[in-house]
C-alpha positions in Angstrom: 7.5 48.3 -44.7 7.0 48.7 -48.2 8.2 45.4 -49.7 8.4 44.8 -53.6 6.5 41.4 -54.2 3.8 40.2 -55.6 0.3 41.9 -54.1 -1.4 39.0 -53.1 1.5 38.0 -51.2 2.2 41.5 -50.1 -1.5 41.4 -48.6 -1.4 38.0 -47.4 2.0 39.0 -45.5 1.5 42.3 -44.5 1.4 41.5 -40.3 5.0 39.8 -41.4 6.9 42.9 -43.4 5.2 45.4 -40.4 7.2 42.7 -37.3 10.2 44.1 -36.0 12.0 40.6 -37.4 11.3 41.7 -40.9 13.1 45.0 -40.3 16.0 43.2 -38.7 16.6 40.5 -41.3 16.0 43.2 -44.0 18.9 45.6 -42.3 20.8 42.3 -42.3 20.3 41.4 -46.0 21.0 44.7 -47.2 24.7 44.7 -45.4 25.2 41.6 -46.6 24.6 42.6 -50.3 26.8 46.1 -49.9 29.7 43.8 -48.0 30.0 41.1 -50.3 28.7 38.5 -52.6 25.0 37.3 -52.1 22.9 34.6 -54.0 20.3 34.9 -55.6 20.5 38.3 -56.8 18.6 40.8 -55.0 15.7 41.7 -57.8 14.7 37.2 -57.4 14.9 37.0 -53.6 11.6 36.9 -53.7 11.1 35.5 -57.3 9.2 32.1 -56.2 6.1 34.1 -54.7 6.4 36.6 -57.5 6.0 33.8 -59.8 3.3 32.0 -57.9 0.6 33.9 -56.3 -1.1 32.5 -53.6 -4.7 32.0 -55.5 -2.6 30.3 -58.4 -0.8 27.6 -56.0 -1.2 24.1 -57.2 1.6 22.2 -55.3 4.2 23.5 -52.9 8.3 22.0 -53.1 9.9 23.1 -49.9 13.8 23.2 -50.0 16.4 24.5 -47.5 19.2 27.1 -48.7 19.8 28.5 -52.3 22.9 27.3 -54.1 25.8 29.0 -53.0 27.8 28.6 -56.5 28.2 31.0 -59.0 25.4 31.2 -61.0 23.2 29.0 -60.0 20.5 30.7 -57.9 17.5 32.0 -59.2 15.3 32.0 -56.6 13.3 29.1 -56.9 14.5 25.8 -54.7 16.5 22.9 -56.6 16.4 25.1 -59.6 19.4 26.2 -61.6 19.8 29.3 -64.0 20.0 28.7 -67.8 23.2 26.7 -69.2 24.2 25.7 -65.7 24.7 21.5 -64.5 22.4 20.5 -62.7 23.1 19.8 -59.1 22.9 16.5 -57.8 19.4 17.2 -56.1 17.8 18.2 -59.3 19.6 15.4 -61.5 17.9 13.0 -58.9 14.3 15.1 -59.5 14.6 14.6 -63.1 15.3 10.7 -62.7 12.3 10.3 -60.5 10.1 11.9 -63.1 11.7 10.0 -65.6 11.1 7.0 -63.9 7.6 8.0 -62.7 5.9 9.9 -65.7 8.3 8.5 -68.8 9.8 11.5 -69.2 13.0 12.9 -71.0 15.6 14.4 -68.7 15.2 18.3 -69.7 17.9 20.0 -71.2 17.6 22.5 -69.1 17.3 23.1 -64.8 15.5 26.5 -64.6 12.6 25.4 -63.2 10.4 28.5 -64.3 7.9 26.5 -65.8 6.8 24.7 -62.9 6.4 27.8 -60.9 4.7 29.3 -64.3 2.1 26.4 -63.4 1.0 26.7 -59.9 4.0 25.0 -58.4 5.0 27.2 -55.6 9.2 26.2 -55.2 10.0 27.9 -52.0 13.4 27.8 -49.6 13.5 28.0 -46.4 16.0 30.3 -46.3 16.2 32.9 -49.3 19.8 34.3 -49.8 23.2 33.0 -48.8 26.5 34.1 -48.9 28.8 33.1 -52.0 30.1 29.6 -51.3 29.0 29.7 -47.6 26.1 27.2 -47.3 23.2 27.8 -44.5 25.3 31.2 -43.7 21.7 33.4 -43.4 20.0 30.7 -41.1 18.8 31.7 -38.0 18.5 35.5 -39.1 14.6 35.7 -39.6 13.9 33.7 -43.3 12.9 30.9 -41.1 9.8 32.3 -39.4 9.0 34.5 -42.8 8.6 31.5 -44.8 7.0 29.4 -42.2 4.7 31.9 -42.2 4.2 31.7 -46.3 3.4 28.0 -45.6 1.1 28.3 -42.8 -0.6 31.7 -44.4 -1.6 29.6 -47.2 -2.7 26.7 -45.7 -5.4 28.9 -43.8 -6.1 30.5 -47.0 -6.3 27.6 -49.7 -7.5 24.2 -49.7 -6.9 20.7 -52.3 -2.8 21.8 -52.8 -0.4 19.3 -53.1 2.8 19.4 -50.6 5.9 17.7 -51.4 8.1 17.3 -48.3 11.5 16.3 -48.8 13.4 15.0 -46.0 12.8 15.4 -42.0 13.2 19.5 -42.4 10.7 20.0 -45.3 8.0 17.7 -43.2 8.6 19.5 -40.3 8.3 23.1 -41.7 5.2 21.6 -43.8 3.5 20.0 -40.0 1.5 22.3 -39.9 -0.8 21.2 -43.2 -3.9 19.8 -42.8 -3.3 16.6 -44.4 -7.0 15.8 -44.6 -7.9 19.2 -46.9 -4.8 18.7 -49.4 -2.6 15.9 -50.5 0.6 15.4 -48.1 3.4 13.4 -49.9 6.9 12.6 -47.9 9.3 11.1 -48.6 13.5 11.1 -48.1 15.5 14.0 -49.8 16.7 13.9 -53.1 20.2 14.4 -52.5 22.6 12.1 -53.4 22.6 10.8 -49.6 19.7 10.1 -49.5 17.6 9.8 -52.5 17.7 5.8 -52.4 16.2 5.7 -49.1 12.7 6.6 -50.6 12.7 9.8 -53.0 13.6 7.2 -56.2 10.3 5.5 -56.3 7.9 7.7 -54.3 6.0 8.4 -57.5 5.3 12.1 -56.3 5.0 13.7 -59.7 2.3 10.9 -60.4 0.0 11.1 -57.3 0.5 14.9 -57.5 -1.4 14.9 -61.3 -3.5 11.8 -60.2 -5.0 14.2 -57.2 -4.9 17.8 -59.4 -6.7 15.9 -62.2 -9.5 14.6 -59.4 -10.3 17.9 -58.4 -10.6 19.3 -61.8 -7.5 21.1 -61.6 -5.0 20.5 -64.8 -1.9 18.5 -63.9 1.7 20.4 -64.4 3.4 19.3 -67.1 6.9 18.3 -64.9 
């Protein structure tokens, strides 16, 4: 199946576009998108690999489902399009690098730059009905991104992978946490965010581990 995404990824993923799951969740996606109201829009379901090739990874952020409100989806997890509030999740983010690093809360929640810099921000799931959270689970994005994370963990060593919460780490077991840095750590929503995300210093030991490699530390 010819798939419009970046080549690397394309070449990396080829056995997954050419599996009969692929052709089912695609025929799936597509009548979703001609019934009704789908997030993100269709040109940036695939806008975190585009933006982050697999030789340019640096650290990997594993969320879950893309917002469901209007507006805010733009194809990279916990990020928000330009001019939208942030969601609780990525309010928390930006406290925790606040906290950690000294930073200024941004103005602005489209992450872009991160990705820009190696930091590959990839949901489990990649579209979603409007205002029906987790309403594409179980309908193939599952086993295409686990597939993205395992794919790359073959291919690349020394990447930094920031699991959030009990589903991130287990879609991230699969990492060798002796050839790359393994952070984990509770989620960063609102639930629970004090139970270990405020103070987990990710941000930190992610730069402190680039930065011993050689590698230059994102700017978060």
């Amino acid at each position: 199946m010819n798939v419009r995404i970046n080549e690397e990824w394309k070449e990396l993923l080829a056995e997954e576009f050419e599996s009969p799951y692929f052709a089912e969740l695609t025929a799936f996606v597509r009548d979703e998108y001609a019934r009704g109201v789908v997030y993100p829009a269709g040109r940036n379901i695939f806008r975190a690999l585009d933006l982050c090739p697999p030789s340019k990874v640096k650290v990997v952020i594993i969320g879950q489902d893309p917002y469901h409100g209007e507006g805010q989806a733009n194809g990279l997890c916990f990020s928000v399009n330009e001019g939208v509030p942030f969601p609780p999740s990525l309010r928390n983010i930006f406290k925790e690098i606040a906290a950690d690093l000294g930073k200024p809360i941004p103005t602005s929640g489209n992450l872009d730059r991160w990705a820009e810099q190696g930091v590959l921000l990839l949901n489990a799931t990649l579209t979603v009905r409007a205002h029906q959270a987790a309403s594409h689970t179980g309908r193939g994005w599952e086993r295409f991104t686990d597939a993205v994370v395992r794919r790359l963990a073959e291919r690349r060593d020394g990447i930094v992978y920031m699991l959030w919460g009990a589903y991130a780490q287990r879609k991230g077991a699969i990492v060798d946490g002796g050839r790359n840095l393994v952070l984990r750590c509770a989620h960063p929503s609102p639930l629970s965010a004090h139970n270990g995300f405020f103070g987990s210093r990710h941000f930190s030991q992610a730069n402190s581990y680039l930065t011993s490699r050689g590698e230059h530390p994102i700017e978060w």
